[in-house]
């Protein structure tokens, strides 16, 4: 199956999921806490169920892994679903939430689509095909090719981190960028130079690892690898990456 076939399927499935999520967002939802303390809404489960049904029908030989309903099937092709990334935003009627869909083949992300329907934006990438942004719905609107920054020195580099403890570990001399709800979007647009996020799960990271790499950047997890299931890591442009890894003393001893 070609990348193009998979990408078109991912667009179609993501669009349908985004439309359903947007209906729930506009209507308002109740929030409850999962066993791990994270938030979930009826929209999370509904959107994931929709994607699972589409995948089971149109990609029956592929496996899938979703945040809410777990894994189904055994295959080296695995569709990774985060039905609503940013449930806290979603529940308080803040538009900065996304629908994540990624395809992993033999342990490597090959395709990613991230849709932010309340912002009317979409980002996607294919392995070797580049990373792009466009309005959503896409229709025939021309997409913008994404490129990370070319900053090569830590002095004055624009760095961001998930929390205060992580920010305190960033090297001195860099500029602390204002806190953003979408730092990885800013990174692939070249608006910031790096983002440190040592938290979260495969479904949070899988699409962004590919988007950042295809925009010319790099990702290193806390063990020194490039996996999305190691609790996050460092995203940056390629020019600064080795300097930041040294400053953060990666790989960490977990």
C-alpha positions as YAML, in Angstrom:
chain: A
units: angstrom
residues:
- id: 1
  name: UNK
  ca: [0.00, 0.00, 0.00]
- id: 2
  name: UNK
  ca: [1.44, 3.40, -0.96]
- id: 3
  name: UNK
  ca: [2.05, 6.38, 1.26]
- id: 4
  name: UNK
  ca: [-0.41, 8.31, -0.88]
- id: 5
  name: UNK
  ca: [-3.21, 5.81, -0.27]
- id: 6
  name: UNK
  ca: [-2.56, 5.82, 3.46]
- id: 7
  name: UNK
  ca: [-2.38, 9.61, 3.59]
- id: 8
  name: UNK
  ca: [-5.69, 10.05, 1.76]
- id: 9
  name: UNK
  ca: [-7.31, 7.55, 4.09]
- id: 10
  name: UNK
  ca: [-5.83, 9.38, 7.11]
- id: 11
  name: UNK
  ca: [-7.13, 12.71, 5.79]
- id: 12
  name: UNK
  ca: [-10.63, 11.32, 5.31]
- id: 13
  name: UNK
  ca: [-10.76, 9.57, 8.69]
- id: 14
  name: UNK
  ca: [-9.25, 12.54, 10.52]
- id: 15
  name: UNK
  ca: [-11.72, 14.94, 8.90]
- id: 16
  name: UNK
  ca: [-14.67, 12.83, 9.98]
- id: 17
  name: UNK
  ca: [-13.26, 12.54, 13.51]
- id: 18
  name: UNK
  ca: [-12.57, 16.28, 13.67]
- id: 19
  name: UNK
  ca: [-16.11, 17.10, 12.62]
- id: 20
  name: UNK
  ca: [-17.52, 14.85, 15.34]
- id: 21
  name: UNK
  ca: [-15.16, 16.31, 17.95]
- id: 22
  name: UNK
  ca: [-16.12, 19.84, 16.92]
- id: 23
  name: UNK
  ca: [-19.82, 19.04, 17.40]
- id: 24
  name: UNK
  ca: [-19.12, 17.91, 20.97]
- id: 25
  name: UNK
  ca: [-16.88, 20.93, 21.59]
- id: 26
  name: UNK
  ca: [-19.53, 23.40, 20.47]
- id: 27
  name: UNK
  ca: [-22.23, 21.65, 22.49]
- id: 28
  name: UNK
  ca: [-20.10, 21.43, 25.66]
- id: 29
  name: UNK
  ca: [-19.10, 18.29, 27.55]
- id: 30
  name: UNK
  ca: [-18.80, 17.01, 31.10]
- id: 31
  name: UNK
  ca: [-15.37, 15.95, 32.36]
- id: 32
  name: UNK
  ca: [-14.41, 13.03, 34.58]
- id: 33
  name: UNK
  ca: [-11.07, 11.78, 35.84]
- id: 34
  name: UNK
  ca: [-9.52, 8.51, 34.71]
- id: 35
  name: UNK
  ca: [-7.67, 6.22, 37.10]
- id: 36
  name: UNK
  ca: [-4.38, 7.94, 36.26]
- id: 37
  name: UNK
  ca: [-5.82, 11.35, 37.14]
- id: 38
  name: UNK
  ca: [-6.04, 12.63, 33.56]
- id: 39
  name: UNK
  ca: [-9.22, 14.11, 32.16]
- id: 40
  name: UNK
  ca: [-11.59, 12.41, 29.75]
- id: 41
  name: UNK
  ca: [-14.94, 13.32, 28.19]
- id: 42
  name: UNK
  ca: [-17.60, 11.48, 26.27]
- id: 43
  name: UNK
  ca: [-16.15, 13.12, 23.15]
- id: 44
  name: UNK
  ca: [-12.78, 11.37, 23.61]
- id: 45
  name: UNK
  ca: [-14.40, 7.94, 23.53]
- id: 46
  name: UNK
  ca: [-16.83, 8.81, 20.73]
- id: 47
  name: UNK
  ca: [-14.08, 10.13, 18.46]
- id: 48
  name: UNK
  ca: [-11.80, 7.18, 19.12]
- id: 49
  name: UNK
  ca: [-14.67, 4.75, 18.48]
- id: 50
  name: UNK
  ca: [-15.35, 6.41, 15.14]
- id: 51
  name: UNK
  ca: [-11.70, 6.11, 14.09]
- id: 52
  name: UNK
  ca: [-11.52, 2.50, 15.23]
- id: 53
  name: UNK
  ca: [-14.58, 1.65, 13.15]
- id: 54
  name: UNK
  ca: [-13.10, 3.33, 10.06]
- id: 55
  name: UNK
  ca: [-9.78, 1.56, 10.56]
- id: 56
  name: UNK
  ca: [-11.36, -1.84, 11.18]
- id: 57
  name: UNK
  ca: [-13.44, -1.51, 8.03]
- id: 58
  name: UNK
  ca: [-10.87, -0.03, 5.64]
- id: 59
  name: UNK
  ca: [-7.57, -1.30, 7.09]
- id: 60
  name: UNK
  ca: [-8.67, -4.64, 8.63]
- id: 61
  name: UNK
  ca: [-5.21, -6.22, 8.56]
- id: 62
  name: UNK
  ca: [-3.61, -3.30, 10.43]
- id: 63
  name: UNK
  ca: [-3.37, -3.02, 14.22]
- id: 64
  name: UNK
  ca: [-4.47, 0.06, 16.11]
- id: 65
  name: UNK
  ca: [-3.63, 1.68, 19.44]
- id: 66
  name: UNK
  ca: [-5.82, 4.32, 21.02]
- id: 67
  name: UNK
  ca: [-5.51, 6.31, 24.22]
- id: 68
  name: UNK
  ca: [-8.99, 5.44, 25.48]
- id: 69
  name: UNK
  ca: [-9.66, 1.90, 24.22]
- id: 70
  name: UNK
  ca: [-6.22, 0.32, 24.00]
- id: 71
  name: UNK
  ca: [-4.71, -1.91, 21.33]
- id: 72
  name: UNK
  ca: [-6.47, -4.10, 18.80]
- id: 73
  name: UNK
  ca: [-4.71, -6.55, 16.47]
- id: 74
  name: UNK
  ca: [-1.16, -7.66, 15.82]
- id: 75
  name: UNK
  ca: [0.64, -6.19, 12.82]
- id: 76
  name: UNK
  ca: [3.81, -4.27, 12.11]
- id: 77
  name: UNK
  ca: [1.48, -1.55, 10.77]
- id: 78
  name: UNK
  ca: [-0.11, 0.20, 13.74]
- id: 79
  name: UNK
  ca: [-2.45, 3.20, 13.59]
- id: 80
  name: UNK
  ca: [-1.98, 5.36, 16.70]
- id: 81
  name: UNK
  ca: [-4.95, 7.43, 17.87]
- id: 82
  name: UNK
  ca: [-5.24, 10.32, 20.30]
- id: 83
  name: UNK
  ca: [-8.90, 11.26, 19.81]
- id: 84
  name: UNK
  ca: [-8.59, 14.61, 21.58]
- id: 85
  name: UNK
  ca: [-5.11, 15.76, 22.50]
- id: 86
  name: UNK
  ca: [-5.56, 18.58, 24.97]
- id: 87
  name: UNK
  ca: [-8.74, 17.47, 26.76]
- id: 88
  name: UNK
  ca: [-8.21, 20.20, 29.36]
- id: 89
  name: UNK
  ca: [-8.42, 22.81, 26.57]
- id: 90
  name: UNK
  ca: [-11.42, 21.03, 25.05]
- id: 91
  name: UNK
  ca: [-13.37, 20.87, 28.32]
- id: 92
  name: UNK
  ca: [-13.01, 24.59, 29.04]
- id: 93
  name: UNK
  ca: [-13.96, 25.64, 25.51]
- id: 94
  name: UNK
  ca: [-10.43, 26.68, 24.54]
- id: 95
  name: UNK
  ca: [-9.85, 25.91, 20.81]
- id: 96
  name: UNK
  ca: [-6.24, 24.68, 21.24]
- id: 97
  name: UNK
  ca: [-6.98, 20.93, 21.11]
- id: 98
  name: UNK
  ca: [-6.18, 18.47, 18.34]
- id: 99
  name: UNK
  ca: [-7.09, 15.10, 16.83]
- id: 100
  name: UNK
  ca: [-3.96, 12.94, 16.33]
- id: 101
  name: UNK
  ca: [-3.67, 10.07, 13.86]
- id: 102
  name: UNK
  ca: [-0.34, 8.44, 13.01]
- id: 103
  name: UNK
  ca: [0.77, 5.29, 11.20]
- id: 104
  name: UNK
  ca: [3.73, 3.39, 12.61]
- id: 105
  name: UNK
  ca: [5.36, 0.71, 10.45]
- id: 106
  name: UNK
  ca: [7.90, -1.65, 12.02]
- id: 107
  name: UNK
  ca: [8.31, 0.72, 14.95]
- id: 108
  name: UNK
  ca: [8.82, 3.92, 12.94]
- id: 109
  name: UNK
  ca: [6.21, 6.63, 12.31]
- id: 110
  name: UNK
  ca: [5.63, 6.90, 8.57]
- id: 111
  name: UNK
  ca: [2.60, 9.19, 8.41]
- id: 112
  name: UNK
  ca: [1.00, 11.77, 10.71]
- id: 113
  name: UNK
  ca: [-2.08, 13.97, 10.55]
- id: 114
  name: UNK
  ca: [-2.88, 16.49, 13.30]
- id: 115
  name: UNK
  ca: [-6.14, 18.41, 12.98]
- id: 116
  name: UNK
  ca: [-7.24, 21.36, 15.11]
- id: 117
  name: UNK
  ca: [-10.82, 21.89, 13.92]
- id: 118
  name: UNK
  ca: [-11.67, 24.67, 16.38]
- id: 119
  name: UNK
  ca: [-8.62, 26.58, 15.10]
- id: 120
  name: UNK
  ca: [-9.38, 25.61, 11.50]
- id: 121
  name: UNK
  ca: [-5.82, 24.33, 10.99]
- id: 122
  name: UNK
  ca: [-4.24, 21.04, 9.95]
- id: 123
  name: UNK
  ca: [-0.66, 19.69, 9.96]
- id: 124
  name: UNK
  ca: [0.62, 16.53, 8.30]
- id: 125
  name: UNK
  ca: [3.76, 14.71, 7.23]
- id: 126
  name: UNK
  ca: [4.90, 11.55, 5.45]
- id: 127
  name: UNK
  ca: [8.31, 9.93, 5.83]
- id: 128
  name: UNK
  ca: [10.53, 11.46, 3.16]
- id: 129
  name: UNK
  ca: [7.70, 13.65, 1.87]
- id: 130
  name: UNK
  ca: [8.01, 16.74, 4.05]
- id: 131
  name: UNK
  ca: [5.78, 18.41, 6.63]
- id: 132
  name: UNK
  ca: [2.93, 20.79, 5.80]
- id: 133
  name: UNK
  ca: [0.29, 23.09, 7.26]
- id: 134
  name: UNK
  ca: [-2.97, 24.27, 5.76]
- id: 135
  name: UNK
  ca: [-6.35, 25.65, 6.75]
- id: 136
  name: UNK
  ca: [-8.95, 23.08, 7.73]
- id: 137
  name: UNK
  ca: [-11.03, 21.86, 5.97]
- id: 138
  name: UNK
  ca: [-8.29, 21.58, 3.35]
- id: 139
  name: UNK
  ca: [-10.33, 21.44, 0.10]
- id: 140
  name: UNK
  ca: [-8.06, 22.83, -2.63]
- id: 141
  name: UNK
  ca: [-6.24, 25.35, -0.44]
- id: 142
  name: UNK
  ca: [-2.51, 25.44, -1.06]
- id: 143
  name: UNK
  ca: [-0.46, 23.94, 1.79]
- id: 144
  name: UNK
  ca: [2.58, 25.61, 3.36]
- id: 145
  name: UNK
  ca: [5.81, 23.62, 3.63]
- id: 146
  name: UNK
  ca: [7.09, 23.64, 7.21]
- id: 147
  name: UNK
  ca: [10.73, 24.32, 8.12]
- id: 148
  name: UNK
  ca: [12.38, 24.60, 11.49]
- id: 149
  name: UNK
  ca: [14.64, 27.52, 12.35]
- id: 150
  name: UNK
  ca: [18.33, 27.73, 11.43]
- id: 151
  name: UNK
  ca: [19.54, 29.04, 14.80]
- id: 152
  name: UNK
  ca: [22.95, 27.50, 15.55]
- id: 153
  name: UNK
  ca: [24.08, 29.04, 18.87]
- id: 154
  name: UNK
  ca: [22.52, 28.68, 22.30]
- id: 155
  name: UNK
  ca: [23.07, 32.35, 23.05]
- id: 156
  name: UNK
  ca: [19.76, 33.96, 22.16]
- id: 157
  name: UNK
  ca: [18.10, 30.71, 21.07]
- id: 158
  name: UNK
  ca: [14.35, 30.60, 21.70]
- id: 159
  name: UNK
  ca: [13.69, 27.66, 23.96]
- id: 160
  name: UNK
  ca: [10.53, 26.39, 25.63]
- id: 161
  name: UNK
  ca: [9.77, 23.57, 28.07]
- id: 162
  name: UNK
  ca: [6.66, 21.94, 29.41]
- id: 163
  name: UNK
  ca: [6.94, 23.10, 33.04]
- id: 164
  name: UNK
  ca: [8.98, 25.28, 35.38]
- id: 165
  name: UNK
  ca: [11.24, 22.42, 36.51]
- id: 166
  name: UNK
  ca: [12.13, 21.64, 32.90]
- id: 167
  name: UNK
  ca: [12.68, 25.31, 32.07]
- id: 168
  name: UNK
  ca: [15.17, 25.55, 34.93]
- id: 169
  name: UNK
  ca: [17.29, 22.86, 33.23]
- id: 170
  name: UNK
  ca: [17.60, 24.75, 29.95]
- id: 171
  name: UNK
  ca: [21.03, 26.29, 29.32]
- id: 172
  name: UNK
  ca: [21.66, 29.91, 30.39]
- id: 173
  name: UNK
  ca: [21.90, 32.54, 27.69]
- id: 174
  name: UNK
  ca: [18.91, 31.26, 25.77]
- id: 175
  name: UNK
  ca: [15.66, 33.17, 25.52]
- id: 176
  name: UNK
  ca: [12.72, 31.64, 27.36]
- id: 177
  name: UNK
  ca: [9.85, 31.86, 24.90]
- id: 178
  name: UNK
  ca: [6.43, 32.82, 26.29]
- id: 179
  name: UNK
  ca: [4.36, 29.81, 27.27]
- id: 180
  name: UNK
  ca: [2.32, 28.63, 24.31]
- id: 181
  name: UNK
  ca: [-0.58, 26.18, 24.00]
- id: 182
  name: UNK
  ca: [1.02, 24.84, 20.79]
- id: 183
  name: UNK
  ca: [4.82, 24.90, 21.18]
- id: 184
  name: UNK
  ca: [5.43, 22.11, 18.66]
- id: 185
  name: UNK
  ca: [3.47, 24.05, 16.05]
- id: 186
  name: UNK
  ca: [5.75, 27.01, 16.75]
- id: 187
  name: UNK
  ca: [8.78, 24.74, 16.40]
- id: 188
  name: UNK
  ca: [7.84, 23.34, 12.98]
- id: 189
  name: UNK
  ca: [7.04, 26.88, 11.81]
- id: 190
  name: UNK
  ca: [10.52, 28.04, 12.85]
- id: 191
  name: UNK
  ca: [9.14, 30.41, 15.50]
- id: 192
  name: UNK
  ca: [10.99, 28.74, 18.40]
- id: 193
  name: UNK
  ca: [14.15, 26.64, 18.34]
- id: 194
  name: UNK
  ca: [13.47, 23.81, 20.81]
- id: 195
  name: UNK
  ca: [10.88, 22.32, 23.14]
- id: 196
  name: UNK
  ca: [11.63, 20.02, 26.09]
- id: 197
  name: UNK
  ca: [8.72, 17.78, 27.10]
- id: 198
  name: UNK
  ca: [9.61, 14.85, 29.35]
- id: 199
  name: UNK
  ca: [6.13, 13.48, 29.80]
- id: 200
  name: UNK
  ca: [3.19, 11.83, 28.06]
- id: 201
  name: UNK
  ca: [2.58, 8.82, 25.88]
- id: 202
  name: UNK
  ca: [3.14, 7.37, 22.41]
- id: 203
  name: UNK
  ca: [-0.13, 8.79, 21.05]
- id: 204
  name: UNK
  ca: [0.94, 12.28, 22.17]
- id: 205
  name: UNK
  ca: [4.39, 12.11, 20.55]
- id: 206
  name: UNK
  ca: [4.15, 9.83, 17.50]
- id: 207
  name: UNK
  ca: [2.77, 12.41, 15.03]
- id: 208
  name: UNK
  ca: [4.99, 15.23, 16.25]
- id: 209
  name: UNK
  ca: [8.22, 13.26, 16.01]
- id: 210
  name: UNK
  ca: [7.58, 12.80, 12.30]
- id: 211
  name: UNK
  ca: [6.35, 16.37, 11.76]
- id: 212
  name: UNK
  ca: [9.46, 17.81, 13.42]
- id: 213
  name: UNK
  ca: [11.84, 15.48, 11.57]
- id: 214
  name: UNK
  ca: [10.21, 16.18, 8.20]
- id: 215
  name: UNK
  ca: [10.39, 19.92, 8.91]
- id: 216
  name: UNK
  ca: [14.16, 19.51, 9.27]
- id: 217
  name: UNK
  ca: [14.39, 19.13, 13.06]
- id: 218
  name: UNK
  ca: [15.30, 16.31, 15.40]
- id: 219
  name: UNK
  ca: [13.83, 14.45, 18.37]
- id: 220
  name: UNK
  ca: [15.70, 12.49, 21.03]
- id: 221
  name: UNK
  ca: [13.93, 10.60, 23.78]
- id: 222
  name: UNK
  ca: [15.28, 10.40, 27.31]
- id: 223
  name: UNK
  ca: [17.14, 7.15, 26.59]
- id: 224
  name: UNK
  ca: [18.98, 8.66, 23.62]
- id: 225
  name: UNK
  ca: [16.75, 7.05, 20.99]
- id: 226
  name: UNK
  ca: [13.94, 8.38, 18.82]
- id: 227
  name: UNK
  ca: [10.95, 6.48, 20.23]
- id: 228
  name: UNK
  ca: [7.67, 8.08, 21.23]
- id: 229
  name: UNK
  ca: [6.95, 5.67, 24.06]
- id: 230
  name: UNK
  ca: [9.78, 6.69, 26.42]
- id: 231
  name: UNK
  ca: [8.02, 9.54, 28.19]
- id: 232
  name: UNK
  ca: [8.92, 12.35, 25.84]
- id: 233
  name: UNK
  ca: [12.23, 14.08, 25.27]
- id: 234
  name: UNK
  ca: [13.82, 16.93, 23.35]
- id: 235
  name: UNK
  ca: [12.52, 18.40, 20.08]
- id: 236
  name: UNK
  ca: [14.69, 21.00, 18.37]
- id: 237
  name: UNK
  ca: [16.06, 22.27, 15.10]
- id: 238
  name: UNK
  ca: [18.98, 20.24, 13.78]
- id: 239
  name: UNK
  ca: [21.62, 22.93, 14.32]
- id: 240
  name: UNK
  ca: [21.13, 23.18, 18.08]
- id: 241
  name: UNK
  ca: [20.29, 19.59, 18.85]
- id: 242
  name: UNK
  ca: [23.68, 18.21, 19.88]
- id: 243
  name: UNK
  ca: [24.41, 21.27, 22.02]
- id: 244
  name: UNK
  ca: [21.11, 20.92, 23.84]
- id: 245
  name: UNK
  ca: [21.58, 17.19, 24.36]
- id: 246
  name: UNK
  ca: [24.94, 17.90, 26.00]
- id: 247
  name: UNK
  ca: [23.44, 20.62, 28.20]
- id: 248
  name: UNK
  ca: [20.63, 18.29, 29.29]
- id: 249
  name: UNK
  ca: [23.05, 15.37, 29.78]
- id: 250
  name: UNK
  ca: [21.09, 13.06, 27.52]
- id: 251
  name: UNK
  ca: [20.63, 10.16, 27.56]
- id: 252
  name: UNK
  ca: [19.32, 10.25, 31.12]
- id: 253
  name: UNK
  ca: [19.61, 7.33, 33.50]
- id: 254
  name: UNK
  ca: [15.95, 6.39, 34.06]
...
